Tab-separated table of C-alpha atoms in Angstrom:
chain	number	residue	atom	x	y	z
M	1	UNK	CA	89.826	-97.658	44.964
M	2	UNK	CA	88.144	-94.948	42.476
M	3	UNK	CA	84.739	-95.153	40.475
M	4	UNK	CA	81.609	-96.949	41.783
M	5	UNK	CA	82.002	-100.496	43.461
M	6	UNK	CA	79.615	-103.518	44.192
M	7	UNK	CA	79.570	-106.576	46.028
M	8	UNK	CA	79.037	-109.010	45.261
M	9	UNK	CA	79.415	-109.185	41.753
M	10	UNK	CA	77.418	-112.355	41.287
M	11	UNK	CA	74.771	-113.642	43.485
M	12	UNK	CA	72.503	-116.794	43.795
M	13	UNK	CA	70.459	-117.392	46.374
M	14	UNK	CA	67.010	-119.155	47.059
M	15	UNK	CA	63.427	-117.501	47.601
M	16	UNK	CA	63.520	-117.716	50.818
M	17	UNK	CA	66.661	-116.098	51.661
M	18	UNK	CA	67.585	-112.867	52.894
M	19	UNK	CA	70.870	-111.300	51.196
M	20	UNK	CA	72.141	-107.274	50.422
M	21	UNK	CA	73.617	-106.126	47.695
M	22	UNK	CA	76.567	-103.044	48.572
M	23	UNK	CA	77.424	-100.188	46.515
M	24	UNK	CA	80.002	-98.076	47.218
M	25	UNK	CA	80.874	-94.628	45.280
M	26	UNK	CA	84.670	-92.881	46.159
M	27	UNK	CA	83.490	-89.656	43.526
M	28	UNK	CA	82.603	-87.405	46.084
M	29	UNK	CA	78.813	-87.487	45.000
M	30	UNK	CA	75.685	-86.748	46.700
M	31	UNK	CA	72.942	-88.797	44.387
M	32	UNK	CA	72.671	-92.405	44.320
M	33	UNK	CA	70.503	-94.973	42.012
M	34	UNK	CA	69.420	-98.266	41.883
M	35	UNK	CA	68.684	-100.006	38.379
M	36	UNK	CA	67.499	-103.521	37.244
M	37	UNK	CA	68.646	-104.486	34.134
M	38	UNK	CA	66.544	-107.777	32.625
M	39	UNK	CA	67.002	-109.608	29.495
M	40	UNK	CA	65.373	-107.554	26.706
M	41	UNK	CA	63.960	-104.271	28.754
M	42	UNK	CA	64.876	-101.379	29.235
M	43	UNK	CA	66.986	-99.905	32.471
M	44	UNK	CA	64.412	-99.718	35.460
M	45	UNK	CA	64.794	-96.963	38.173
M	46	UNK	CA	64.457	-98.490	41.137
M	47	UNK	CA	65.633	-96.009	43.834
M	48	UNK	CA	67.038	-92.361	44.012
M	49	UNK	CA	68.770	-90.933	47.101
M	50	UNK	CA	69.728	-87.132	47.229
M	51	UNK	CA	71.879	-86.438	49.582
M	52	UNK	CA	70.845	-89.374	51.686
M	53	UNK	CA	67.266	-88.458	51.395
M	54	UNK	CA	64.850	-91.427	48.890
M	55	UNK	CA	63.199	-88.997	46.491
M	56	UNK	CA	62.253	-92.185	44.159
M	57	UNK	CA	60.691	-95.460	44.249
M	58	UNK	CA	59.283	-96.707	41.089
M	59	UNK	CA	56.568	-98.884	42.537
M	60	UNK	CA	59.234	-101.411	43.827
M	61	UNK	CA	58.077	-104.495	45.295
M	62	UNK	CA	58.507	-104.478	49.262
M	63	UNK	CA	60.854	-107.353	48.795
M	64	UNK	CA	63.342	-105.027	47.581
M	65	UNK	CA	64.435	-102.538	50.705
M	66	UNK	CA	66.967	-99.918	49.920
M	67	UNK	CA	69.247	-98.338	52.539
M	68	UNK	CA	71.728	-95.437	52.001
M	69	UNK	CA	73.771	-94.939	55.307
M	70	UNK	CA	75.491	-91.900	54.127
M	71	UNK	CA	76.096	-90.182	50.799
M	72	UNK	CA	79.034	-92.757	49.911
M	73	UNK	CA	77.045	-96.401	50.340
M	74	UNK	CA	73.675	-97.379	49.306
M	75	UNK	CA	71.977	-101.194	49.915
M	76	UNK	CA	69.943	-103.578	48.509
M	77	UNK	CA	68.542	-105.932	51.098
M	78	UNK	CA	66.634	-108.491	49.287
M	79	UNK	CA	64.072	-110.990	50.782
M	80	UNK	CA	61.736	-113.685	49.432
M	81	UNK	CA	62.439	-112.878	46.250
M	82	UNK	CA	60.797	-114.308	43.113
M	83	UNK	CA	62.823	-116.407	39.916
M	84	UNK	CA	61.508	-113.505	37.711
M	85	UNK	CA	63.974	-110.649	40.214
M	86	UNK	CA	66.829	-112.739	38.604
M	87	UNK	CA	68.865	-109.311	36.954
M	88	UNK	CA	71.620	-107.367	36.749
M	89	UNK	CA	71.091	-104.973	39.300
M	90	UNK	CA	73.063	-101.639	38.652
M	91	UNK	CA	74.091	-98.985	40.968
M	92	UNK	CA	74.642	-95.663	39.889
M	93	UNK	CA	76.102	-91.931	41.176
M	94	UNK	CA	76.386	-88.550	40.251
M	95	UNK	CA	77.329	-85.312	41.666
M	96	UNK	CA	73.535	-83.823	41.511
M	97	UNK	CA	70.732	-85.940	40.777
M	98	UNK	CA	70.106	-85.026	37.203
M	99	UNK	CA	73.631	-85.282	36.453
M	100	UNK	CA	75.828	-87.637	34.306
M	101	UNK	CA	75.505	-90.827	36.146
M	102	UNK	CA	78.495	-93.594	36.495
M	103	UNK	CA	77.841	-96.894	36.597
M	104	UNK	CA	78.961	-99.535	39.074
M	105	UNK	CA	80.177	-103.446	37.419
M	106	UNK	CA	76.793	-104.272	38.839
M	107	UNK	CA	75.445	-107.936	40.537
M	108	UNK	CA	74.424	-110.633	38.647
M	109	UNK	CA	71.386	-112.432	40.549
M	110	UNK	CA	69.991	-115.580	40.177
M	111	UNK	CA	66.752	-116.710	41.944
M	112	UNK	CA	66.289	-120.421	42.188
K	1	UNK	CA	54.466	-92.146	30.530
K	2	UNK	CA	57.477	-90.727	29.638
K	3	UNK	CA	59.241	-92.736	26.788
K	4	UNK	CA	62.626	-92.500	24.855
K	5	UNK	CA	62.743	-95.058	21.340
K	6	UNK	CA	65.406	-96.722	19.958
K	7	UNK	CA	65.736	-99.290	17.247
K	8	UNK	CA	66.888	-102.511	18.995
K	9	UNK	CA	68.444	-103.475	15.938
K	10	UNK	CA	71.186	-105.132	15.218
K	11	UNK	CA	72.610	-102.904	13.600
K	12	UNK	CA	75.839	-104.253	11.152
K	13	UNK	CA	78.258	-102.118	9.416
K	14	UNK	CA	82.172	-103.140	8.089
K	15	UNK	CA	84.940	-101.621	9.444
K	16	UNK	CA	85.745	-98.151	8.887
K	17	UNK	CA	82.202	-97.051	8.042
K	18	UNK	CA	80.287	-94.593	9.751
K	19	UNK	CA	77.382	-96.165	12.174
K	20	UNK	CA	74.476	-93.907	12.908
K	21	UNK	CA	72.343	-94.440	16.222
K	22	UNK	CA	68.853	-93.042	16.504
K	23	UNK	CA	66.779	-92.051	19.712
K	24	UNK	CA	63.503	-90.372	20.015
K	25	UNK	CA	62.159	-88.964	22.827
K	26	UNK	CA	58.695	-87.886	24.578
K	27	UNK	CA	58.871	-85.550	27.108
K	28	UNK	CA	59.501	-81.790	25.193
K	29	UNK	CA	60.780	-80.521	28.560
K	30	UNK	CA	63.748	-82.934	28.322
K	31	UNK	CA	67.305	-80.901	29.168
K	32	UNK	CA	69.540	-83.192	29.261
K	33	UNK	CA	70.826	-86.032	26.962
K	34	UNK	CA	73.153	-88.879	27.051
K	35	UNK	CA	74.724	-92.011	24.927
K	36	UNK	CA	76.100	-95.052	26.972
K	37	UNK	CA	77.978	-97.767	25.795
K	38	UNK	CA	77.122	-101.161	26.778
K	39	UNK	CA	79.155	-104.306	26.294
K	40	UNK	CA	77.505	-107.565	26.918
K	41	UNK	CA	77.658	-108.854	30.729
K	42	UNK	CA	78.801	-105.268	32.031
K	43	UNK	CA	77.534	-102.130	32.737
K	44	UNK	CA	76.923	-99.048	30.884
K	45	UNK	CA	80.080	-96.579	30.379
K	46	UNK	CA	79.360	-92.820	29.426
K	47	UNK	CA	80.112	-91.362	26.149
K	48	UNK	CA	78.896	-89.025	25.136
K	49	UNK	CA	76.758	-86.306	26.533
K	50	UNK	CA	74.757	-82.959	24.848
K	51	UNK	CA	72.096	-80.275	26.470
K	52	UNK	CA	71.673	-78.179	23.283
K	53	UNK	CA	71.127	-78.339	19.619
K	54	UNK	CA	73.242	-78.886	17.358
K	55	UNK	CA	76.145	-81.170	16.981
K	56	UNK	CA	79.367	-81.852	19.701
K	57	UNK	CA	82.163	-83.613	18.870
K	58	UNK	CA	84.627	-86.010	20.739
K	59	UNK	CA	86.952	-88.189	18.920
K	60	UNK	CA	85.180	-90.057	16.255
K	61	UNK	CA	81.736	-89.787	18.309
K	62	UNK	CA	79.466	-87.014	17.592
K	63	UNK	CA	75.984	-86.668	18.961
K	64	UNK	CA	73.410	-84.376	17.345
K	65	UNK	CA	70.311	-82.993	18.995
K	66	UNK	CA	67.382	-81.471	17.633
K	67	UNK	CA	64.922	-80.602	20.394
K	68	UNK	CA	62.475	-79.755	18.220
K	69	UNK	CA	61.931	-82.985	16.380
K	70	UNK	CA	62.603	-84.309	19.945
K	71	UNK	CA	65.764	-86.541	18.149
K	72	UNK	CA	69.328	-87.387	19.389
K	73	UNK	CA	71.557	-89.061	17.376
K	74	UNK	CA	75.006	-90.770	17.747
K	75	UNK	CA	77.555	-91.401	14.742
K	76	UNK	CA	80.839	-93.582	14.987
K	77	UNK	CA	82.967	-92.711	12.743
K	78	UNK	CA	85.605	-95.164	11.251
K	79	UNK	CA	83.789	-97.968	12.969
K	80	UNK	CA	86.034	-100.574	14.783
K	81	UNK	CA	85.332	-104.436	15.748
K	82	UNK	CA	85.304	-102.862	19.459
K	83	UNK	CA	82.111	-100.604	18.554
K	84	UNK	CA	80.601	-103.806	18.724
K	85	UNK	CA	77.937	-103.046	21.656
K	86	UNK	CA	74.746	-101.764	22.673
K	87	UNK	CA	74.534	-98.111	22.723
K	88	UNK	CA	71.924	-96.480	25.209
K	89	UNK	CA	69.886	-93.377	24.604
K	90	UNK	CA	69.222	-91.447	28.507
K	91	UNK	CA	67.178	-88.669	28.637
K	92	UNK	CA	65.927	-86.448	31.585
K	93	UNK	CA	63.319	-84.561	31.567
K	94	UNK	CA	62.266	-81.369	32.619
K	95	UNK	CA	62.198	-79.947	36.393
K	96	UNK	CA	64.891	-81.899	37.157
K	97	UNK	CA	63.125	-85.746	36.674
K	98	UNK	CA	65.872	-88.775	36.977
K	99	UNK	CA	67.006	-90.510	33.601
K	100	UNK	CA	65.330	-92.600	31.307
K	101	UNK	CA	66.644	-95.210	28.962
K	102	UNK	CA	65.808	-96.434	26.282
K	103	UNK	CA	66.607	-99.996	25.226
K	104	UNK	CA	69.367	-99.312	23.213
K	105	UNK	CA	70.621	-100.430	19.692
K	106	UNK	CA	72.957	-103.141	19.553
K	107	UNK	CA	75.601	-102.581	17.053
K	108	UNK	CA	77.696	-104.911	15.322
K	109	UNK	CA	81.090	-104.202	13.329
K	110	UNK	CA	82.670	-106.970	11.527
K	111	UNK	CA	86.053	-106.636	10.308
């Protein structure tokens, strides 16, 4: 498998749950990214890693806890979330962390 | 509060004319530049990308930069149905700061 992966690609769960969202780059890259994409704004940064290491968090709600094992994977684990976190959340890499990023499919989730 | 502007449009042109995408940016510092391509319910895909004035080529896309008027353009030439899209503006700025979209223009080619 090449490029950046995710899973799952779509996602519903209720505010009380606890799910993770998985990204997975095979480029050989050392920078990671989380993005939110809503309907009508902008891309947000959520999270950078450099070389495992979270040099960003853009004021992101504790519900949202990001995870990066090693330079290949990076999580989302999500918990008592809110309808208004429904998104497209993005992952992203690149080979330094000001690079060109690529983009994962991304996971469509839906709050109830 | 670092910013980068585009039109949301939509912006329509027929077939085989030349679309022209806008972006301003902010942050004078900014080194790096970049035009994604968004179709609706995916994720962005690179196009283009341009670190110094002037104008670079690639097919029928050609970005122009002009750091001093803090603008970055994209033109599609010979526009096709499957320009149909919304085009992102990224920009980083300086000392090595992470991306920063704009909204993009959504761009619409009928045949």
């Amino acid at each position: 498998e090449t490029g950046v992966t995710q899973t799952p690609r779509h996602l519903v769960m209720g505010m009380t749950n606890k799910k993770s969202l998985k990204c997975e780059q095979h480029l050989g890259h050392n920078a990671m990214y989380w993005y939110k994409q809503s309907a009508k704004k902008p891309l947000e940064l959520m999270f950078v890693y450099n070389f495992k290491e979270q040099t960003e968090n853009n004021s992101v709600p504790s519900r949202f806890s990001p995870e990066c094992p090693n330079s290949s994977h990076l999580f989302l684990h999500l918990h008592t979330l809110q309808p208004e976190d429904s998104a497209l959340y993005l992952c992203a890499s690149s080979q330094e962390w000001v690079d060109t990023q690529y983009f994962g499919p991304g996971t469509r989730l839906t709050v109830l | 509060q670092k910013e980068v502007e585009q039109n949301s449009g939509p912006l329509s042109v027929p077939e085989g004319a030349i679309a022209s995408l806008n972006c301003t940016y902010s942050d004078r510092g900014s080194q790096s530049f970049f035009w994604y391509r968004q179709y609706s319910g995916k994720s962005p895909e690179l196009i283009m990308s341009i670190y110094s004035n002037g104008d670079k080529e690639d097919g029928r896309f050609t970005a122009q930069l002009n750091k001093a008027s803090q603008y970055v353009s994209l033109l599609i030439r010979d526009s096709q149905p499957s320009d149909s899209a919304t085009y992102l503006c990224a920009v980083t700025g300086q000392a090595g700061t992470a991306l920063i979209f704009g909204k993009g223009t959504t761009l619409s080619v009928s045949s």
